[in-house]
Coordinates of C-alpha atoms in Angstrom, one line a residue:
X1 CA 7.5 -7.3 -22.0
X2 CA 3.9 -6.7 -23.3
X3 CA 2.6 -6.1 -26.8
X4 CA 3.3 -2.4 -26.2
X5 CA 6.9 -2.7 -25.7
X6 CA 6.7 -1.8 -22.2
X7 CA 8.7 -3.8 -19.8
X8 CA 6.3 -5.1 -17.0
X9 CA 8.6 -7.3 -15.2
X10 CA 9.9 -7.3 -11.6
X11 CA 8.7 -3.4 -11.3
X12 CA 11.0 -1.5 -9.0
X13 CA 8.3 0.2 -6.1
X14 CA 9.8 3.3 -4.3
X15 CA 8.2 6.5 -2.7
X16 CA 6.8 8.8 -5.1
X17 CA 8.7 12.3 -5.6
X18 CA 6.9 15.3 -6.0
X19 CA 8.3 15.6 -9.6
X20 CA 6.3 12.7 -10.4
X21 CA 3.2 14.3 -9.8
X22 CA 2.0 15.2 -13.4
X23 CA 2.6 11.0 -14.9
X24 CA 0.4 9.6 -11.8
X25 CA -2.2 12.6 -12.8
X26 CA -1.6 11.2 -16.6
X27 CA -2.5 7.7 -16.0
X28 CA -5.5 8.9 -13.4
X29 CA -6.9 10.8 -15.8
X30 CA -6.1 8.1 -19.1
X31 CA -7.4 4.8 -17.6
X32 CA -9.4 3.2 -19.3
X33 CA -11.2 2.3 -16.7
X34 CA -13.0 5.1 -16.3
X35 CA -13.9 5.8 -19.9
X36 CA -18.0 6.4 -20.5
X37 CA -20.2 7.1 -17.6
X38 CA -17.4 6.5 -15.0
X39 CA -14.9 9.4 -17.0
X40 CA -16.9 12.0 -14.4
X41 CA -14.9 10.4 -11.6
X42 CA -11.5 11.3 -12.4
X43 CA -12.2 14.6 -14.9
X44 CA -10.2 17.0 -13.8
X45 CA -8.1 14.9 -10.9
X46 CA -4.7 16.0 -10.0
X47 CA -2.4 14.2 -8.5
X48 CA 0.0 17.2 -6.9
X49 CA 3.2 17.4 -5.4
X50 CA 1.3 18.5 -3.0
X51 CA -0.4 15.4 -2.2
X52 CA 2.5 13.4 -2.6
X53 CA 4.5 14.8 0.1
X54 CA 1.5 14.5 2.5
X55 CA 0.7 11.0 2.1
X56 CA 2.4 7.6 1.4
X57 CA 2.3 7.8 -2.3
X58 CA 4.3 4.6 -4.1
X59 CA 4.8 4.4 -7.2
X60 CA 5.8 1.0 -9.6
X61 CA 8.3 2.1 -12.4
X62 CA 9.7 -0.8 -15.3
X63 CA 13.7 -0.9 -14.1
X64 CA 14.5 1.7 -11.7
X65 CA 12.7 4.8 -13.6
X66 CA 11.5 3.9 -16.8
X67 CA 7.4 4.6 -17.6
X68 CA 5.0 4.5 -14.6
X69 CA 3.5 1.2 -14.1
X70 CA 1.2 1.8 -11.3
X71 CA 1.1 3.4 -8.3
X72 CA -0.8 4.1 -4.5
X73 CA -1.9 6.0 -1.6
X74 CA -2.1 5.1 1.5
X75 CA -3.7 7.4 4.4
X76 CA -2.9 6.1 8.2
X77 CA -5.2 6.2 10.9
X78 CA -8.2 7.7 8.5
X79 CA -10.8 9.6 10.8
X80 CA -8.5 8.7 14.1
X81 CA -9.5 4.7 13.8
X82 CA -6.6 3.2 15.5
X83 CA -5.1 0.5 13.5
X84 CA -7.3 1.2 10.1
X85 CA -5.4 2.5 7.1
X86 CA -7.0 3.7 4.3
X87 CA -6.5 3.1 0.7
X88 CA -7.1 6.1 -1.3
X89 CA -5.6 5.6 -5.1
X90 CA -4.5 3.0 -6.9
X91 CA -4.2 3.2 -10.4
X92 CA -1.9 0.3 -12.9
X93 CA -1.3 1.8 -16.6
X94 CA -3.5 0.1 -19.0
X95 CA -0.7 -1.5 -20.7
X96 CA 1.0 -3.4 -17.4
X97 CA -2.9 -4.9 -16.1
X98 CA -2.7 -8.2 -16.1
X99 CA 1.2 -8.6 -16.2
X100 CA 1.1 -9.2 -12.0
X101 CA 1.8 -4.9 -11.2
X102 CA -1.2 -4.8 -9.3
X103 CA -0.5 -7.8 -7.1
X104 CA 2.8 -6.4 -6.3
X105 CA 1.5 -3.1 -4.9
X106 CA -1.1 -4.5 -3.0
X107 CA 1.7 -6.7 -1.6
X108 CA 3.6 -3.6 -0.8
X109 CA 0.8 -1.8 0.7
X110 CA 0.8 -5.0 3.1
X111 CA 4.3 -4.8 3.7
X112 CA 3.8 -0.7 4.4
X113 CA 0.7 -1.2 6.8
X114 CA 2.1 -3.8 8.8
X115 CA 5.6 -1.5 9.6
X116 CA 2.8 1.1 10.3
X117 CA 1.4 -1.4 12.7
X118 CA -2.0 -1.7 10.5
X119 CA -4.5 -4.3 11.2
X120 CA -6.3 -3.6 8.0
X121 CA -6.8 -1.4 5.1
X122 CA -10.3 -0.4 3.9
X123 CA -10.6 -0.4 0.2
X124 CA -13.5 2.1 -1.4
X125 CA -13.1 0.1 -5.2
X126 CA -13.6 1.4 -8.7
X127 CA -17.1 -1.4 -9.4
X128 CA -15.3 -3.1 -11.8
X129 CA -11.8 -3.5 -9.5
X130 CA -13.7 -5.2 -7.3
X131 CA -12.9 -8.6 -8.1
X132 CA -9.2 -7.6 -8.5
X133 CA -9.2 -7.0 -5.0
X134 CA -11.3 -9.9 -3.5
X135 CA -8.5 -12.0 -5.5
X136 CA -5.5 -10.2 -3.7
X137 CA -7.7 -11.0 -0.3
X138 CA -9.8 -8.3 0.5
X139 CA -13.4 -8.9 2.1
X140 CA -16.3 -7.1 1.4
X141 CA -18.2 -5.2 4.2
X142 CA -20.6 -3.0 2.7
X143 CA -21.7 0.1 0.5
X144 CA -20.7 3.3 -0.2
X145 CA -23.2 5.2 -1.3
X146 CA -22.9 7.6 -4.1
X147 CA -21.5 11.3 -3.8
X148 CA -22.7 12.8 -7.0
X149 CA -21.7 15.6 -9.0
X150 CA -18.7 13.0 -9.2
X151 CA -19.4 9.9 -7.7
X152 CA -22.7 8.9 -9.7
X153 CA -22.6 5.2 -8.6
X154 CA -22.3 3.1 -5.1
X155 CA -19.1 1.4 -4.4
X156 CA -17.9 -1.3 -2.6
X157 CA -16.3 -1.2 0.6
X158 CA -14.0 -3.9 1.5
X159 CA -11.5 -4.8 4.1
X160 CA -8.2 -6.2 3.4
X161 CA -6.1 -7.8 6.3
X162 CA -2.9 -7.1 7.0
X163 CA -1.4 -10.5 8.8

């Protein structure tokens, strides 16, 4: 339980439902982690059902669906490279960072890529989640350049392996 009152243990991890489409757009578009000169990143993101039932969406809920504690997106075989998965979102409510949410959806996105017969999953990180993911393994390999209007700042490109 954190100061909020929100129950951050053990979250339960499950495939996304379309009907959860508006709280993942809600904590996208709340983070605080891209308030100031990142906020032009996610302005305006949706997260639609749409999306959801294209891709692998998980989401972490406290028990079995209490609030949404985080969740992610994971895109198989991006741009036809054989064994490379992709990560495209991941996103842990303000409140549950730092309470271990974000470890256990990177160690579900393992779990996913290796049934999908993944060798690795290339991360494009928020600046400041880079560190989170060097922790949870990932390596850096390079630079992605910026892609303004919305995208006003390189990002790091990292490779996490899935073994």
């Amino acid at each position: 339980m954190n100061a909020s009152g929100t129950d951050t243990g053990a979250p339960h991890i499950r495939r996304a439902l379309a009907r959860d489409a508006k709280r993942l757009t809600r904590l996208v578009r709340t983070s605080r982690a891209y308030e100031g000169h990142w906020a032009p990143m996610v302005e305006g993101y949706r997260v639609g059902p749409d999306y959801i039932e294209s891709h692998r969406v998980f989401v972490a809920v406290a028990g079995t669906e209490g609030p949404v504690l985080g969740f992610y997106s994971l895109v198989l075989d991006p741009g036809g490279r054989r064994g490379l998965g992709e990560l495209d979102l991941m996103f842990v409510s303000d409140t549950a960072q730092g309470h271990g949410v974000g470890r256990q959806l990177v160690e579900h996105l393992r779990e996913e890529a290796a049934r999908a017969g993944l060798d690795a999953v290339r991360v494009v990180a928020h600046p400041p989640a880079e560190g989170f993911y060097r922790r949870v393994g990932a390596e850096r390999t390079g630079t992605v350049a910026a892609t303004p209007p919305y995208v006003m700042w390189d990002r790091p490109e990292l490779m996490l392996p899935i073994v």
